[in-house]
């Protein structure tokens, strides 16, 4: 049983909806997404990533298979790199569910067919390795393996394996890419979000957002705090978090929450503290202004919480990582190229 499916079993068995409503809702949503995928095939690129079973049955060179397996292992158990490249409680698969294969959970194969490309976050053209490096610096609150290292090659190979058969630079939108956010009927509410979080999320992620652990190893990640992603991670943006929640949560019950609930929970979660953005200049207002146009204009970083006056991100807490600076952050590229 895969890690993803094991998590579904745990989530459903922990919930009051497990035996009846939860399972039928999961089946109904899965069926609805199958129909949606069939309809999308008319004008979108719909790709079914190969599985690890497909890898074993393939004619790829045995040495390449070993590297792809290692990439899969790193992707689903990134905690094995804890203290070297990872300094929080996350795995790659914490956000990219189903081994990075699930639509609307930011499946990772699109990166392999759309990169190199310009990325607004760092204002230059990124390749696949640089995109993965960004996940280490922000989502893993760490510092990435070097370009061309065994770990980086293995993770890249796994991404590319999942993209097997998909065209490079497709001329149609990619079905299921990213975390598409639902409509926002009303302005998100902290109070509504807290209530909805406690009702729908705390059973797995704890009331204080610290995550769920078994035998010292985490089963469900921390949505905030030192064990979570830092302020520079994409999911720290309220819209992105709302999309992730709506499309994927509670685990095994995608799209079971209303759009408003997803926005409210996202607003509540992203109103909590987490490790500092590694691009921090030493002043939260300055950092928020500097990276506002390319990132923080969609996060709550530097904003004041209404209920207690706390300024989010106004601290020098970098979590377990301490003062280690990710080597890839703030590294410009192609500055010598002309505008022509």
XYZ file of C-alpha atoms in Angstrom:
340
model
C 0.000 0.000 0.000
C 1.408 3.408 -0.946
C 2.026 6.104 1.653
C -0.778 8.176 0.135
C -3.356 5.397 0.327
C -2.220 4.434 3.816
C -2.852 8.029 4.841
C -6.344 7.902 3.360
C -7.140 4.804 5.418
C -5.847 6.485 8.584
C -7.749 9.695 7.885
C -11.042 7.982 7.187
C -10.736 5.541 10.073
C -10.051 8.479 12.412
C -13.157 10.325 11.324
C -16.780 9.919 12.294
C -17.496 9.740 8.572
C -15.282 6.742 8.023
C -17.682 3.837 7.681
C -20.558 5.459 5.881
C -20.570 8.994 4.613
C -16.786 9.345 4.326
C -16.268 6.364 2.053
C -19.317 7.095 -0.093
C -18.271 10.744 -0.393
C -14.751 9.712 -1.413
C -16.155 7.348 -4.044
C -18.595 9.959 -5.322
C -15.881 12.601 -5.606
C -13.514 10.166 -7.308
C -16.219 9.309 -9.837
C -16.967 12.989 -10.424
C -13.279 13.678 -11.071
C -13.154 10.781 -13.553
C -16.029 12.334 -15.472
C -14.392 15.748 -15.252
C -11.145 14.333 -16.610
C -12.958 12.780 -19.561
C -14.636 16.088 -20.369
C -11.347 17.970 -19.995
C -9.650 15.756 -22.582
C -11.468 17.680 -25.305
C -9.484 20.893 -24.794
C -6.831 20.203 -22.123
C -3.767 18.008 -21.838
C -4.848 15.069 -19.697
C -1.927 12.864 -18.693
C -1.979 9.691 -16.612
C 1.466 9.425 -14.985
C 3.049 5.977 -14.973
C 3.333 4.103 -11.688
C 6.322 2.469 -10.076
C 4.866 -0.840 -11.226
C 5.046 0.527 -14.767
C 8.692 1.385 -14.133
C 9.521 -2.204 -13.196
C 7.802 -3.463 -16.343
C 9.535 -0.939 -18.603
C 12.557 -1.480 -20.856
C 14.583 1.293 -19.240
C 18.171 0.519 -18.310
C 18.427 -1.131 -14.881
C 20.751 1.616 -13.646
C 18.242 4.293 -14.644
C 15.498 2.379 -12.858
C 17.626 2.450 -9.696
C 17.957 6.232 -9.916
C 14.224 6.752 -10.518
C 13.440 4.476 -7.569
C 15.772 6.554 -5.435
C 14.016 9.721 -6.603
C 10.666 8.192 -5.651
C 12.048 7.215 -2.260
C 13.339 10.754 -1.648
C 10.062 12.261 -2.818
C 7.883 10.169 -0.531
C 10.325 10.086 2.403
C 12.221 13.349 2.215
C 12.692 13.164 5.973
C 15.659 10.866 5.358
C 17.469 14.092 4.388
C 16.562 15.731 7.719
C 19.344 17.841 9.168
C 21.244 18.015 5.879
C 18.793 19.433 3.343
C 15.468 19.360 5.227
C 14.825 21.230 8.491
C 11.108 20.752 9.090
C 8.641 17.864 9.248
C 7.680 17.810 5.568
C 8.078 15.349 2.732
C 7.667 16.403 -0.905
C 4.535 14.243 -0.896
C 3.047 16.249 1.994
C 1.785 18.783 -0.541
C 2.129 16.834 -3.802
C -0.187 13.999 -2.790
C -0.321 10.530 -4.254
C 3.428 10.349 -4.937
C 3.186 13.572 -6.964
C 0.667 12.055 -9.354
C -2.741 13.380 -8.195
C -4.531 16.067 -10.255
C -5.262 19.332 -8.405
C -2.617 18.469 -5.808
C 0.160 20.153 -7.796
C 1.213 16.994 -9.660
C 4.919 17.349 -10.369
C 5.123 15.962 -13.896
C 4.037 19.298 -15.505
C 7.310 20.844 -14.298
C 9.219 18.331 -16.422
C 7.465 19.409 -19.623
C 7.152 23.171 -19.054
C 10.650 23.990 -17.782
C 12.915 25.789 -18.498
C 10.602 28.775 -18.219
C 10.437 32.210 -16.616
C 9.373 32.203 -12.963
C 7.975 35.354 -11.444
C 9.038 34.444 -7.914
C 12.730 34.856 -8.662
C 12.404 36.835 -11.893
C 14.470 34.650 -14.196
C 14.280 31.473 -16.258
C 14.376 28.327 -14.109
C 15.110 24.755 -15.074
C 13.745 21.663 -13.336
C 16.580 21.370 -10.833
C 16.243 25.017 -9.813
C 12.510 24.573 -9.326
C 13.138 21.582 -7.058
C 15.796 23.583 -5.197
C 13.190 26.241 -4.451
C 11.009 23.635 -2.758
C 13.880 22.710 -0.453
C 14.578 26.341 0.454
C 10.964 27.261 1.169
C 8.611 24.301 1.563
C 11.179 22.130 3.372
C 12.651 25.138 5.219
C 16.022 23.775 4.229
C 18.843 24.160 1.790
C 18.878 22.150 -1.451
C 21.255 19.483 -2.664
C 23.736 20.821 -5.201
C 22.746 20.865 -8.856
C 23.898 17.619 -10.452
C 24.180 15.800 -7.114
C 22.884 12.256 -6.735
C 19.815 13.502 -4.854
C 18.990 16.218 -7.350
C 19.489 13.910 -10.325
C 17.280 11.250 -8.742
C 14.457 13.696 -7.958
C 14.645 15.150 -11.475
C 14.590 11.673 -12.979
C 11.491 10.803 -10.963
C 9.713 13.972 -12.159
C 10.601 13.149 -15.755
C 9.515 9.532 -15.369
C 6.076 10.720 -14.278
C 5.927 12.863 -17.424
C 6.575 9.877 -19.718
C 4.531 10.296 -22.901
C 3.498 13.910 -22.243
C 4.573 16.480 -24.875
C 7.118 19.182 -24.109
C 5.723 22.711 -23.974
C 2.129 21.625 -24.626
C -0.108 23.925 -26.630
C -3.125 23.204 -24.382
C -3.759 23.918 -20.691
C -2.680 21.106 -18.386
C -5.542 19.376 -16.604
C -5.201 19.252 -12.820
C -2.142 21.491 -12.611
C -1.417 23.295 -9.344
C -3.963 23.936 -6.586
C -6.830 25.789 -8.320
C -8.678 27.886 -5.745
C -12.481 27.853 -5.531
C -14.569 30.972 -5.825
C -14.461 33.254 -2.798
C -18.072 34.186 -1.953
C -17.174 36.395 1.020
C -14.059 37.909 2.568
C -12.301 35.151 4.540
C -12.962 35.149 8.280
C -10.449 34.169 10.972
C -13.229 33.157 13.400
C -15.073 31.047 10.807
C -11.768 29.557 9.717
C -10.798 28.581 13.238
C -14.159 26.870 13.793
C -13.983 25.047 10.456
C -10.375 24.001 11.093
C -11.207 22.535 14.490
C -14.173 20.668 13.015
C -12.533 19.339 9.864
C -8.739 19.453 10.228
C -7.686 19.176 13.871
C -8.322 15.425 14.023
C -5.261 14.900 11.792
C -3.234 18.096 12.191
C -3.981 18.790 15.904
C -5.744 21.769 17.428
C -2.471 23.682 17.668
C -1.370 22.818 14.123
C 1.565 20.718 15.308
C 0.743 17.697 13.140
C 0.286 14.044 14.054
C 3.155 11.762 15.024
C 3.466 8.029 15.577
C 6.582 6.473 17.114
C 8.418 9.765 16.705
C 7.676 10.039 12.992
C 5.075 12.375 11.574
C 2.035 10.967 9.802
C 0.213 14.215 9.047
C 2.266 17.395 8.625
C 2.121 20.563 10.679
C 0.226 23.322 8.822
C 2.042 25.992 10.836
C 4.830 26.371 13.394
C 8.490 25.349 13.241
C 7.655 21.956 11.740
C 5.925 23.515 8.751
C 6.984 25.371 5.604
C 8.427 28.859 5.986
C 6.923 32.201 4.966
C 8.455 31.975 1.496
C 6.678 28.734 0.521
C 4.010 28.963 -2.146
C 1.358 27.493 0.116
C 1.861 30.398 2.546
C -0.230 32.395 0.059
C -3.881 32.286 1.089
C -5.152 31.575 -2.422
C -2.792 28.621 -2.861
C -3.670 27.168 0.542
C -7.383 27.587 -0.202
C -6.933 25.667 -3.446
C -5.017 22.860 -1.754
C -7.645 22.525 0.962
C -10.630 22.644 -1.381
C -9.193 20.173 -3.881
C -7.697 17.694 -1.409
C -8.916 18.025 2.177
C -9.999 16.381 4.387
C -7.750 13.640 3.070
C -9.787 11.166 1.063
C -12.710 13.588 0.754
C -11.713 16.066 -1.977
C -14.070 18.983 -2.652
C -16.260 18.049 0.297
C -15.796 21.479 1.888
C -17.455 24.551 0.438
C -15.361 27.153 -1.299
C -16.005 29.551 1.566
C -14.851 26.984 4.135
C -11.655 26.426 2.162
C -10.895 30.153 2.044
C -11.722 30.617 5.732
C -9.543 27.690 6.833
C -6.707 28.886 4.585
C -6.959 32.369 6.078
C -6.877 30.936 9.600
C -3.924 28.622 8.928
C -1.914 31.308 7.156
C -2.608 33.742 10.002
C -0.388 31.582 12.240
C 3.372 31.874 12.568
C 5.936 29.781 10.773
C 9.697 30.018 10.158
C 11.005 33.213 8.608
C 11.239 33.716 4.833
C 14.894 33.030 3.897
C 14.803 36.244 1.826
C 14.321 38.218 5.061
C 16.235 41.503 5.030
C 16.094 41.975 8.797
C 12.909 44.051 8.625
C 9.529 42.459 7.984
C 7.977 45.550 6.404
C 10.933 45.982 4.066
C 10.870 42.291 3.116
C 7.108 42.349 2.523
C 7.457 45.424 0.314
C 10.447 44.099 -1.609
C 8.821 40.781 -2.450
C 5.244 41.970 -2.447
C 4.850 42.351 -6.229
C 6.256 38.884 -6.936
C 4.943 36.954 -3.940
C 3.784 38.432 -0.630
C 0.921 40.477 -2.071
C -0.995 37.188 -1.833
C 0.194 36.182 1.651
C -0.453 37.658 5.095
C 3.255 38.190 5.747
C 3.877 41.532 7.440
C 0.190 42.088 8.113
C -1.315 42.695 11.547
C -3.789 40.189 12.961
C -6.918 42.044 13.943
C -7.758 40.004 17.035
C -4.419 40.416 18.843
C -2.317 42.990 16.966
C 0.460 40.503 16.160
C 2.506 41.352 13.058
C 2.980 38.146 11.106
C 6.579 37.338 10.229
C 8.003 39.976 12.559
C 10.674 37.710 14.045
C 14.073 36.187 13.350
C 12.995 32.584 13.954
C 14.252 30.397 11.117
C 13.134 27.196 12.842
C 15.378 24.176 13.185
C 17.501 25.468 10.299
C 18.805 28.357 12.389
C 21.034 30.815 10.540
C 21.847 28.486 7.641
C 21.174 30.434 4.433
C 19.959 28.391 1.423
C 22.620 28.853 -1.225
C 20.058 29.152 -4.043
C 18.059 32.062 -2.579
C 18.726 35.442 -4.150
C 21.063 34.033 -6.796
C 20.502 36.026 -10.027
C 20.957 34.509 -13.476
C 21.497 35.672 -17.058
C 22.325 39.225 -16.001
C 24.771 39.585 -18.884
C 22.143 38.926 -21.559
C 20.926 41.876 -23.599
C 17.259 42.799 -23.931
C 17.278 41.911 -27.648
